[in-house]
Coordinates of C-alpha atoms in Angstrom, one line a residue:
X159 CA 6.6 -29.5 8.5
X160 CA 9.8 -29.5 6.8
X161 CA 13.7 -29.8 7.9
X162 CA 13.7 -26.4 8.0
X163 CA 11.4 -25.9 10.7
X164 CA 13.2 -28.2 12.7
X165 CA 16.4 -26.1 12.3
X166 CA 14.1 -23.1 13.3
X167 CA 13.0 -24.8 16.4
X168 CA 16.3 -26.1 17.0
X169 CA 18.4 -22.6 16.9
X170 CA 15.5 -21.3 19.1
X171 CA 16.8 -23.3 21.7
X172 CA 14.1 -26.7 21.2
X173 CA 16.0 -29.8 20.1
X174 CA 14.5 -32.5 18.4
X175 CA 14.9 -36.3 17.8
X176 CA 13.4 -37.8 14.4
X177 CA 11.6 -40.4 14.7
X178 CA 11.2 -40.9 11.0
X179 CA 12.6 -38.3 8.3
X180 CA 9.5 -38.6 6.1
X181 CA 5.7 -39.8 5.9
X182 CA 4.7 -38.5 2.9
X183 CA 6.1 -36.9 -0.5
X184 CA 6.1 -33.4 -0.8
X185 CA 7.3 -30.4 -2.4
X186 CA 7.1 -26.2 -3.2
X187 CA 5.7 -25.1 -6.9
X188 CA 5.0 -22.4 -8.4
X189 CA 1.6 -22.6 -10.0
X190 CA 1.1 -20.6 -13.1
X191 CA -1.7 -19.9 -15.8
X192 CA -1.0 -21.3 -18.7
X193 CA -0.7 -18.2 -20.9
X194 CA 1.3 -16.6 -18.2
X195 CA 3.8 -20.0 -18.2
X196 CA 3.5 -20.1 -22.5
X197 CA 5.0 -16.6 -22.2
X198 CA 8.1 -17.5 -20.1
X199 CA 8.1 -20.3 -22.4
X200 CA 8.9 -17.7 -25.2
X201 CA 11.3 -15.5 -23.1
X202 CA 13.1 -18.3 -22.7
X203 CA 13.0 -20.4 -19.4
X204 CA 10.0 -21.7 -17.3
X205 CA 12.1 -21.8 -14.3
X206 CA 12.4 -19.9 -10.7
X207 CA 14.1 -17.2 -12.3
X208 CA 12.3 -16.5 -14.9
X209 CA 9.2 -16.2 -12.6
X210 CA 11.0 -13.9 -10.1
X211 CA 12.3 -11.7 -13.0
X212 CA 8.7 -11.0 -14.5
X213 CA 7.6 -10.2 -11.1
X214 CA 10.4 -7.7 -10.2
X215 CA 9.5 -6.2 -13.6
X216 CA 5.6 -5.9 -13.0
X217 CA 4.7 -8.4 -16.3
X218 CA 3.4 -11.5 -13.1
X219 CA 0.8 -11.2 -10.2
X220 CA 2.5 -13.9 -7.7
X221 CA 1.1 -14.5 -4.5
X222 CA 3.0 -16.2 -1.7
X223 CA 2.0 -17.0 1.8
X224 CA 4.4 -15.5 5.4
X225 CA 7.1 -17.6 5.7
X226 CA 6.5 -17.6 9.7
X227 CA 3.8 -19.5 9.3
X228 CA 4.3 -21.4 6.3
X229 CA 6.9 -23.9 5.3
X230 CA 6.3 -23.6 1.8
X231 CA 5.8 -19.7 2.2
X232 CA 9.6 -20.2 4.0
X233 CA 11.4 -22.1 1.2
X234 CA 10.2 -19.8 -1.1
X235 CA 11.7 -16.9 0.9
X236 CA 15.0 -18.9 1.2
X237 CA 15.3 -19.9 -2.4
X238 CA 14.8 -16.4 -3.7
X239 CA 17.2 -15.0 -1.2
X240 CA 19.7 -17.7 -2.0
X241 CA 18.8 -16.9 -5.7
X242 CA 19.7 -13.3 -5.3
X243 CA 22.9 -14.0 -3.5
X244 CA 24.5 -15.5 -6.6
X245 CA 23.8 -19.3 -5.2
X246 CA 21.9 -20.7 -8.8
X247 CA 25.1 -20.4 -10.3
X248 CA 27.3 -22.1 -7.9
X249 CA 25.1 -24.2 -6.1
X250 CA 26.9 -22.8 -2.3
X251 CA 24.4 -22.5 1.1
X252 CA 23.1 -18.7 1.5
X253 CA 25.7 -17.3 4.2
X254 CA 24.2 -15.1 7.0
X255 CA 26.5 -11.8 5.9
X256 CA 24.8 -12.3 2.7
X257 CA 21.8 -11.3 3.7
X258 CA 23.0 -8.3 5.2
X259 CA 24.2 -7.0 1.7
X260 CA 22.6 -3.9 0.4
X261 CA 22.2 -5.8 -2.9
X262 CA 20.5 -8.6 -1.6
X263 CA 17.9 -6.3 0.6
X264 CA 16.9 -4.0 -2.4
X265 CA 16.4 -6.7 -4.5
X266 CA 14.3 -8.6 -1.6
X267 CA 12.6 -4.6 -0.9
X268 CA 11.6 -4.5 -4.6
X269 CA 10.4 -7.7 -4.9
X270 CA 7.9 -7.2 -2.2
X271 CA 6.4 -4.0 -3.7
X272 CA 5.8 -6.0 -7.0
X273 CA 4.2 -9.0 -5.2
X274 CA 0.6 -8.8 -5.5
X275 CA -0.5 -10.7 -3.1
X276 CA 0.4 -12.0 0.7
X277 CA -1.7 -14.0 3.3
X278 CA -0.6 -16.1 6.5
X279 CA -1.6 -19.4 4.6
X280 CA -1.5 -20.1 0.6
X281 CA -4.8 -22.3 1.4
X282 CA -6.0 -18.2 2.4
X283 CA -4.5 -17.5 -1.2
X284 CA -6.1 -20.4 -2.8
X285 CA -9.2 -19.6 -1.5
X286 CA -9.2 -15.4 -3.0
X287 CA -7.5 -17.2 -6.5
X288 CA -10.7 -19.6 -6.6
X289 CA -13.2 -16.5 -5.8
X290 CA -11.6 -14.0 -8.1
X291 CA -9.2 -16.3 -10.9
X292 CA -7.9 -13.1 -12.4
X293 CA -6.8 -11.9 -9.5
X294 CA -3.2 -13.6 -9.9
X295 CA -1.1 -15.2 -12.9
X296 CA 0.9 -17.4 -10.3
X297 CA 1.1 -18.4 -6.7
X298 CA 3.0 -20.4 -4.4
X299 CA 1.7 -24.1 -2.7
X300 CA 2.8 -27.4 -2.2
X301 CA 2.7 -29.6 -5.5
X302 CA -0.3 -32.2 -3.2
X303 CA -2.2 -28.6 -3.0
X304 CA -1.2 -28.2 -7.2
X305 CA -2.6 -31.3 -7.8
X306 CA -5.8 -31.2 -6.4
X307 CA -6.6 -27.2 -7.6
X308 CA -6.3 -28.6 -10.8
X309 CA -9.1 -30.2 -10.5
X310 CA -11.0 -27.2 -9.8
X311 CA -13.1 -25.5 -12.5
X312 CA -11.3 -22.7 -14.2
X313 CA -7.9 -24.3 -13.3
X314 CA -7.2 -27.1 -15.3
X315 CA -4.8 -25.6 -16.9
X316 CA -2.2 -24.9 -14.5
X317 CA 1.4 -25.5 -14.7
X318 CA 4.1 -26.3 -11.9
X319 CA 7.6 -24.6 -11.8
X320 CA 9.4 -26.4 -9.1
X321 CA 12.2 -25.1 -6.7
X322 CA 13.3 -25.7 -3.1
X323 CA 13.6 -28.3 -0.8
X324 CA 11.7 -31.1 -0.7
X325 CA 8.8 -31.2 1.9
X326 CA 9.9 -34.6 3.5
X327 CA 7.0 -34.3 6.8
X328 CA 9.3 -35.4 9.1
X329 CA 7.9 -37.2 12.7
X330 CA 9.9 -35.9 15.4
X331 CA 10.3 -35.7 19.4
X332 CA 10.8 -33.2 21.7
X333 CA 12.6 -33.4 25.1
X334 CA 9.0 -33.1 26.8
X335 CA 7.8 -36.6 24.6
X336 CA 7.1 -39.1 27.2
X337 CA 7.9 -42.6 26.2
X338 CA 4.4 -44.1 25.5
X339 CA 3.9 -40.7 23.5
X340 CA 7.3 -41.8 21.6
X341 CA 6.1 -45.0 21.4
X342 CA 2.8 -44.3 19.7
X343 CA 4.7 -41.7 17.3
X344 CA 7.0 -45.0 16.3
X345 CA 4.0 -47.0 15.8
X346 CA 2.1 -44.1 14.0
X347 CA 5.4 -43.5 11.5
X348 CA 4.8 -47.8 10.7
X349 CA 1.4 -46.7 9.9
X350 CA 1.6 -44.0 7.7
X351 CA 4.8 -45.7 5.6
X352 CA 2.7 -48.7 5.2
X353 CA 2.5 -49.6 1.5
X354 CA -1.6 -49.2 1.7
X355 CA -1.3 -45.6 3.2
X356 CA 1.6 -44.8 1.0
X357 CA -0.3 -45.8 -2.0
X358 CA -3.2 -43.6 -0.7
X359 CA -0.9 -40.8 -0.4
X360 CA 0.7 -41.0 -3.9
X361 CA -3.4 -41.4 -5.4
X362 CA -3.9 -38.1 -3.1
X363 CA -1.4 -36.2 -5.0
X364 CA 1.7 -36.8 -2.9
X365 CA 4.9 -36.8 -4.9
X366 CA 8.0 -36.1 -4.4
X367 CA 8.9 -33.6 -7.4
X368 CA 9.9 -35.3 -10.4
X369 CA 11.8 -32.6 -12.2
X370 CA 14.4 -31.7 -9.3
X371 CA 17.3 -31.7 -11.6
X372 CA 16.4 -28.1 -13.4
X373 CA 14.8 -26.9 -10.5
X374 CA 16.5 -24.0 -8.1
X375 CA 17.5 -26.0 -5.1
X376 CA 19.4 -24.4 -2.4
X377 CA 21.4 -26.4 -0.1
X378 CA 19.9 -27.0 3.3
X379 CA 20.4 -23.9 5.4
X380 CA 21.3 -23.4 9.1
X381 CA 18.4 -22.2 11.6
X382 CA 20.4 -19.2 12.3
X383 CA 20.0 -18.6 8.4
X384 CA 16.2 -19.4 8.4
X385 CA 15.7 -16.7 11.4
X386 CA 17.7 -14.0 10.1
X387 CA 15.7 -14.4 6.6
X388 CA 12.8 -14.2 8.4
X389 CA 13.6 -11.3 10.3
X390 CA 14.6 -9.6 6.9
X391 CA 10.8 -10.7 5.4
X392 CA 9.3 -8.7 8.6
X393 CA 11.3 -5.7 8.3
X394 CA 10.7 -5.2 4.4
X395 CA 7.3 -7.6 3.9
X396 CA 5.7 -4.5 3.4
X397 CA 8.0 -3.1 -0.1
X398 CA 7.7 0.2 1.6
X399 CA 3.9 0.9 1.7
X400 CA 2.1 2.2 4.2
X401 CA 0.1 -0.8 6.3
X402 CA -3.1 0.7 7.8
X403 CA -4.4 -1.8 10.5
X404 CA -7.5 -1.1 12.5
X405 CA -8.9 -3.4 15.5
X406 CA -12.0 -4.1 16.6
X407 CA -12.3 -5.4 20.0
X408 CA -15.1 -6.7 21.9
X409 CA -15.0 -5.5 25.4
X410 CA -18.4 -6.5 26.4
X411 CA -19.3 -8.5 30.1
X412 CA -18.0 -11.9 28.3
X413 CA -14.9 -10.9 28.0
X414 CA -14.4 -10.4 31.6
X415 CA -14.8 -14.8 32.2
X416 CA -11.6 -16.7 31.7
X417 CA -9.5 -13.5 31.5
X418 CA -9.8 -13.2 28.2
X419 CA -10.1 -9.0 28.1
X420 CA -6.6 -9.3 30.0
X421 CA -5.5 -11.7 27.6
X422 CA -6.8 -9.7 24.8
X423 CA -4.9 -6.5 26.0
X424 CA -1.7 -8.7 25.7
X425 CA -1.6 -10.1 23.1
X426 CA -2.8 -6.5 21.3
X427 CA 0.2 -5.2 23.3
X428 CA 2.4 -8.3 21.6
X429 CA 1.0 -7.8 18.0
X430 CA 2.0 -3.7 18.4
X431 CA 5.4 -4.3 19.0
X432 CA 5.8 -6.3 15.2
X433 CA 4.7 -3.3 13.3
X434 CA 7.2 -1.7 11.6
X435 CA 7.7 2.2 11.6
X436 CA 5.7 4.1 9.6
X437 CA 2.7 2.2 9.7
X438 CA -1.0 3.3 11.0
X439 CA -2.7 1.5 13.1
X440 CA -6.4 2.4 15.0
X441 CA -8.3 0.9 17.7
X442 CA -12.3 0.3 18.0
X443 CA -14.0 -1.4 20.7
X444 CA -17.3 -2.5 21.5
X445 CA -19.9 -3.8 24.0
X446 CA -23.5 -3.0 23.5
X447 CA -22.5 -0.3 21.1
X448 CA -19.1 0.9 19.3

């Protein structure tokens, strides 16, 4: 978790109360094949930009996980929106009328039909990139998840472009936290910043990034900001492609215990109501046969 999704929650109506802004150092890369980052090299820039230009232009395969799910899938989409607003250059916090800017959207619509890749989770992504290595020139992870796919064979030779916020794991309360649950969060943040678990940490590959300077770093955004990028992701995640989504349900005797058939047929009912227009989707259920 990140400040961000404390915003998020926060905007939704679910205050918190830190009880310590960070346990560990963290941050968002971009990890890219060394040919792939030599080439930027000789373009001219190893940055953000650069990487977001080759993609809208077709020359990178970047993969990048659904910012609803993932914090580092979120600062990526709020970087590159705040990137397309103008912000690099002036360093201001993306505005929400910005977002609804025909300039901004196309730019966001195109650069979702060049992504190659999507996935709730970049461990998902990590996973397909480890199985099939050609498969992308670049994806986006947290640098602790950088530094220890380097490590894997075939990947040695990775590179990280930095941008974003940094990914600060804050320890926070909710207005439901009892006090001995507050009180064992307090005495688990003393644990965690302890100078033997710290140490572990920074041996595990957590770092705060060491290159911030150069890298594209947006200011902190409000949660009505975060949402409303969001809500821009779902309506264009799919670049204007047709999605074709079939499900297979088991409607066998189990499924009648613990209502899980009627809680099935809800949450079916819930999922059907995200899909955008345009999009196919098909139903196939099951008990002793299909």
């Amino acid at each position: 978790m990140l400040f961000r999704s404390l915003d998020l929650l926060a905007h939704q109506g679910l205050p918190s109360t830190l009880i310590s802004p960070e346990l560990v150092a963290n941050s968002s890369v971009i990890a890219v094949r060394q040919p792939v980052y030599q080439r930027l090299r000789q373009l001219g820039a190893t940055d953000f930009g650069a990487v977001v230009n080759q993609t809208l232009a077709g020359q990178l395969r970047l993969g990048y996980a659904n910012p609803y799910i993932s914090s580092v899938g979120l600062d990526f989409l709020h970087t590159l929106l705040w990137s397309s607003a103008g912000h690099q250059r002036d360093g201001r916090p993306l505005m929400e009328d910005e977002l609804a800017r025909p300039q901004v959207k196309a730019s966001f619509e195109l650069f979702q039909q060049r992504m190659a890749a999507s996935s709730p989770s970049y461990l998902e992504l990590i996973d397909v990139w480890k199985q099939r290595p050609d498969s992308l020139d670049a994806l986006i992870m947290d640098r602790r998840s950088y530094w220890s796919l380097r490590r894997e064979p075939g990947f040695a030779d990775l590179m990280a472009i930095p941008f974003g916020s940094q990914l600060n794991s804050p320890l926070a309360a909710f207005a439901w936290t009892t006090p001995a649950e507050r009180e064992a969060l307090q005495r688990f943040a003393a644990f965690a910043q302890s100078a033997p678990l710290q140490d572990l940490a920074r041996r595990s590959g957590f770092a705060a990034d060491p290159s911030s300077a150069t890298a594209a770093r947006p200011p902190r955004a409000s949660g009505s900001v975060l949402a409303m990028a969001q809500r821009l992701w779902k309506q264009r995640k799919d670049g204007g492609r047709t999605v074709y989504l079939e499900l297979v349900i088991d409607t066998s005797g189990s499924m009648a215990k613990q209502e899980r058939l009627n809680q099935l047929k809800r949450a079916v009912i819930g999922a059907s109501q995200t899909i955008n227009p345009g999009n196919q989707v098909g139903l196939v259920t099951f008990n002793d046969s299909v």
